[in-house]
Amino acid sequence: MTRRGEVTCELSAAFPPRPVYDAAAVETIKRTLTLYAFAIDGQDWDGLAHIFADDATANYGAPIGELAGLAQIKETLPPYLTIFVGTQHVLGTQLVDVCSPTTAVSITYFTAAHFRNDTSSPTAPVDYSEVMYAYGQYQDRWRKQADATWKVEHRNLVYMGPFVSDAK
């Protein structure tokens, strides 16, 4: 499932994809993934409570590492992201597989732009040394909550290449 040899969920066992038997769950999970991008880019750290279960775990890889619990996720991510004046996380190719009435797995490709320089205008041009791009996958294991929402119980972030920037 991962390039690091970690076993987080067995989405590969779902290929070829099984028929979707719970389209509402798939749509709810996709919407929750979208909320993650909005929360990160809007620096709404409390909003992460709508995405991650209280007892969630996450492996964000270097330099962030492994995190345990929603509180640690909310405390650890901001220092790595607030050093940028802005970010834009774009979600791409996505597969959600509902494994049971209360469990699911998903893989979502992402491209994340991290902007270093604050300009006087949002349309003022900057060169590529002021932007860092990351490409990767969110590999998530989901659990349906008592209130019928779906939340990530484990996230594994896999970078699909090096960070891209002209910064020296």
Tab-separated table of C-alpha atoms in Angstrom:
chain	number	residue	atom	x	y	z
A	1	MET	CA	0.000	0.000	0.000
A	2	THR	CA	2.857	2.397	0.673
A	3	ARG	CA	6.329	3.067	-0.614
A	4	ARG	CA	7.684	2.883	2.914
A	5	GLY	CA	6.510	-0.665	3.473
A	6	GLU	CA	3.935	0.329	6.083
A	7	VAL	CA	0.642	-1.489	6.175
A	8	THR	CA	-2.197	0.911	6.924
A	9	CYS	CA	-5.125	-0.425	4.955
A	10	GLU	CA	-5.472	-2.903	2.165
A	11	LEU	CA	-6.969	-0.863	-0.651
A	12	SER	CA	-4.882	-2.809	-3.157
A	13	ALA	CA	-7.060	-5.836	-2.379
A	14	ALA	CA	-9.992	-3.854	-3.811
A	15	PHE	CA	-8.589	-3.817	-7.368
A	16	PRO	CA	-10.356	-4.129	-9.638
A	17	PRO	CA	-12.704	-1.844	-7.714
A	18	ARG	CA	-15.787	-3.447	-6.294
A	19	PRO	CA	-19.186	-2.011	-7.160
A	20	VAL	CA	-20.140	0.920	-4.958
A	21	TYR	CA	-22.766	-0.335	-2.563
A	22	ASP	CA	-23.000	2.799	-0.424
A	23	ALA	CA	-22.860	5.836	-2.691
A	24	ALA	CA	-23.921	8.154	0.144
A	25	ALA	CA	-20.942	7.060	2.245
A	26	VAL	CA	-18.570	7.564	-0.698
A	27	GLU	CA	-19.892	11.087	-1.276
A	28	THR	CA	-19.691	11.927	2.438
A	29	ILE	CA	-16.068	10.756	2.566
A	30	LYS	CA	-15.165	12.766	-0.562
A	31	ARG	CA	-16.752	15.884	0.943
A	32	THR	CA	-14.841	15.336	4.185
A	33	LEU	CA	-11.584	15.041	2.231
A	34	THR	CA	-12.417	18.359	0.564
A	35	LEU	CA	-12.995	19.927	3.982
A	36	TYR	CA	-9.435	18.890	4.898
A	37	ALA	CA	-8.011	20.974	2.045
A	38	PHE	CA	-10.167	23.954	3.067
A	39	ALA	CA	-9.169	23.609	6.736
A	40	ILE	CA	-5.442	23.409	5.952
A	41	ASP	CA	-5.456	26.268	3.430
A	42	GLY	CA	-7.660	28.402	5.689
A	43	GLN	CA	-5.524	27.560	8.730
A	44	ASP	CA	-8.672	26.390	10.502
A	45	TRP	CA	-6.978	23.968	12.868
A	46	ASP	CA	-10.124	23.439	14.932
A	47	GLY	CA	-11.847	22.401	11.698
A	48	LEU	CA	-9.645	19.300	11.661
A	49	ALA	CA	-12.036	17.890	14.282
A	50	HIS	CA	-14.523	17.426	11.413
A	51	ILE	CA	-12.006	15.286	9.520
A	52	PHE	CA	-10.078	13.221	12.086
A	53	ALA	CA	-11.472	10.966	14.818
A	54	ASP	CA	-10.398	11.873	18.357
A	55	ASP	CA	-8.156	8.798	18.467
A	56	ALA	CA	-6.849	9.162	14.897
A	57	THR	CA	-3.263	8.389	14.001
A	58	ALA	CA	-1.311	9.864	11.119
A	59	ASN	CA	2.023	9.326	9.455
A	60	TYR	CA	2.974	12.505	7.602
A	61	GLY	CA	6.517	11.328	6.872
A	62	ALA	CA	9.578	13.512	7.363
A	63	PRO	CA	9.830	16.076	8.801
A	64	ILE	CA	6.479	15.848	10.642
A	65	GLY	CA	6.479	12.139	11.416
A	66	GLU	CA	3.892	10.030	13.199
A	67	LEU	CA	1.121	11.628	15.223
A	68	ALA	CA	-1.330	10.087	17.686
A	69	GLY	CA	-4.677	11.662	18.479
A	70	LEU	CA	-6.592	14.630	17.134
A	71	ALA	CA	-5.013	16.950	19.704
A	72	GLN	CA	-1.487	16.128	18.527
A	73	ILE	CA	-2.494	16.489	14.869
A	74	LYS	CA	-3.981	19.936	15.589
A	75	GLU	CA	-0.881	21.011	17.560
A	76	THR	CA	1.760	19.643	15.194
A	77	LEU	CA	0.574	20.729	11.733
A	78	PRO	CA	0.376	24.536	12.228
A	79	PRO	CA	4.107	25.244	12.753
A	80	TYR	CA	4.891	23.455	9.482
A	81	LEU	CA	2.276	25.382	7.493
A	82	THR	CA	2.069	28.848	9.045
A	83	ILE	CA	5.638	29.586	7.903
A	84	PHE	CA	4.059	30.074	4.473
A	85	VAL	CA	1.895	33.081	3.649
A	86	GLY	CA	-0.519	30.753	1.933
A	87	THR	CA	-1.051	27.226	0.723
A	88	GLN	CA	-3.293	25.622	-1.841
A	89	HIS	CA	-4.041	21.909	-1.594
A	90	VAL	CA	-5.634	20.541	-4.758
A	91	LEU	CA	-7.159	17.071	-4.627
A	92	GLY	CA	-7.081	14.938	-7.748
A	93	THR	CA	-7.485	11.271	-8.606
A	94	GLN	CA	-9.452	9.581	-5.886
A	95	LEU	CA	-10.788	6.154	-4.992
A	96	VAL	CA	-13.023	5.448	-2.017
A	97	ASP	CA	-13.943	1.888	-1.123
A	98	VAL	CA	-16.578	1.264	1.547
A	99	CYS	CA	-15.481	-2.010	3.133
A	100	SER	CA	-18.350	-2.458	5.590
A	101	PRO	CA	-21.203	-0.365	6.978
A	102	THR	CA	-18.716	1.323	9.353
A	103	THR	CA	-15.312	1.164	7.627
A	104	ALA	CA	-13.813	2.477	4.410
A	105	VAL	CA	-10.459	3.191	2.798
A	106	SER	CA	-9.449	5.853	0.305
A	107	ILE	CA	-6.519	7.038	-1.742
A	108	THR	CA	-6.462	10.650	-2.884
A	109	TYR	CA	-3.752	12.270	-4.988
A	110	PHE	CA	-2.842	15.827	-4.067
A	111	THR	CA	-0.739	18.717	-5.281
A	112	ALA	CA	0.105	21.290	-2.632
A	113	ALA	CA	1.532	24.727	-3.398
A	114	HIS	CA	3.252	26.553	-0.531
A	115	PHE	CA	3.800	30.290	-1.061
A	116	ARG	CA	6.741	31.897	0.720
A	117	ASN	CA	6.550	35.567	-0.245
A	118	ASP	CA	3.853	37.997	0.786
A	119	THR	CA	3.362	40.497	-2.021
A	120	SER	CA	1.402	43.706	-2.013
A	121	SER	CA	-1.096	42.174	-4.412
A	122	PRO	CA	-2.414	38.640	-4.781
A	123	THR	CA	-1.865	38.945	-8.535
A	124	ALA	CA	1.705	40.290	-8.319
A	125	PRO	CA	4.035	37.823	-10.021
A	126	VAL	CA	6.622	35.886	-8.052
A	127	ASP	CA	9.310	33.566	-9.351
A	128	TYR	CA	9.467	29.855	-8.635
A	129	SER	CA	11.892	30.388	-5.759
A	130	GLU	CA	8.925	31.735	-3.785
A	131	VAL	CA	6.770	28.624	-4.241
A	132	MET	CA	7.293	25.035	-3.141
A	133	TYR	CA	5.201	22.236	-4.627
A	134	ALA	CA	4.553	18.837	-3.088
A	135	TYR	CA	2.977	15.876	-4.856
A	136	GLY	CA	1.599	12.864	-3.068
A	137	GLN	CA	-1.200	10.661	-1.836
A	138	TYR	CA	-3.369	10.649	1.224
A	139	GLN	CA	-3.991	6.998	2.087
A	140	ASP	CA	-6.804	7.009	4.617
A	141	ARG	CA	-8.670	4.488	6.711
A	142	TRP	CA	-12.140	5.719	7.711
A	143	ARG	CA	-14.596	4.862	10.458
A	144	LYS	CA	-18.255	5.836	10.615
A	145	GLN	CA	-18.986	7.721	13.820
A	146	ALA	CA	-21.979	7.381	16.157
A	147	ASP	CA	-23.391	10.628	14.687
A	148	ALA	CA	-23.251	9.054	11.163
A	149	THR	CA	-20.305	11.196	10.022
A	150	TRP	CA	-17.197	9.570	8.572
A	151	LYS	CA	-13.793	10.473	10.008
A	152	VAL	CA	-10.225	9.468	9.302
A	153	GLU	CA	-8.956	6.962	11.843
A	154	HIS	CA	-5.532	6.662	10.161
A	155	ARG	CA	-3.795	8.795	7.529
A	156	ASN	CA	-0.637	7.845	5.704
A	157	LEU	CA	0.862	10.583	3.540
A	158	VAL	CA	3.110	9.312	0.759
A	159	TYR	CA	5.139	11.835	-1.237
A	160	MET	CA	5.290	10.768	-4.873
A	161	GLY	CA	8.436	12.716	-5.623
A	162	PRO	CA	10.693	15.412	-4.217
A	163	PHE	CA	9.480	18.872	-3.287
A	164	VAL	CA	9.772	21.145	-6.320
A	165	SER	CA	11.081	24.711	-5.991
A	166	ASP	CA	13.794	26.991	-7.355
A	167	ALA	CA	14.661	28.076	-3.793
A	168	LYS	CA	18.337	27.806	-2.997
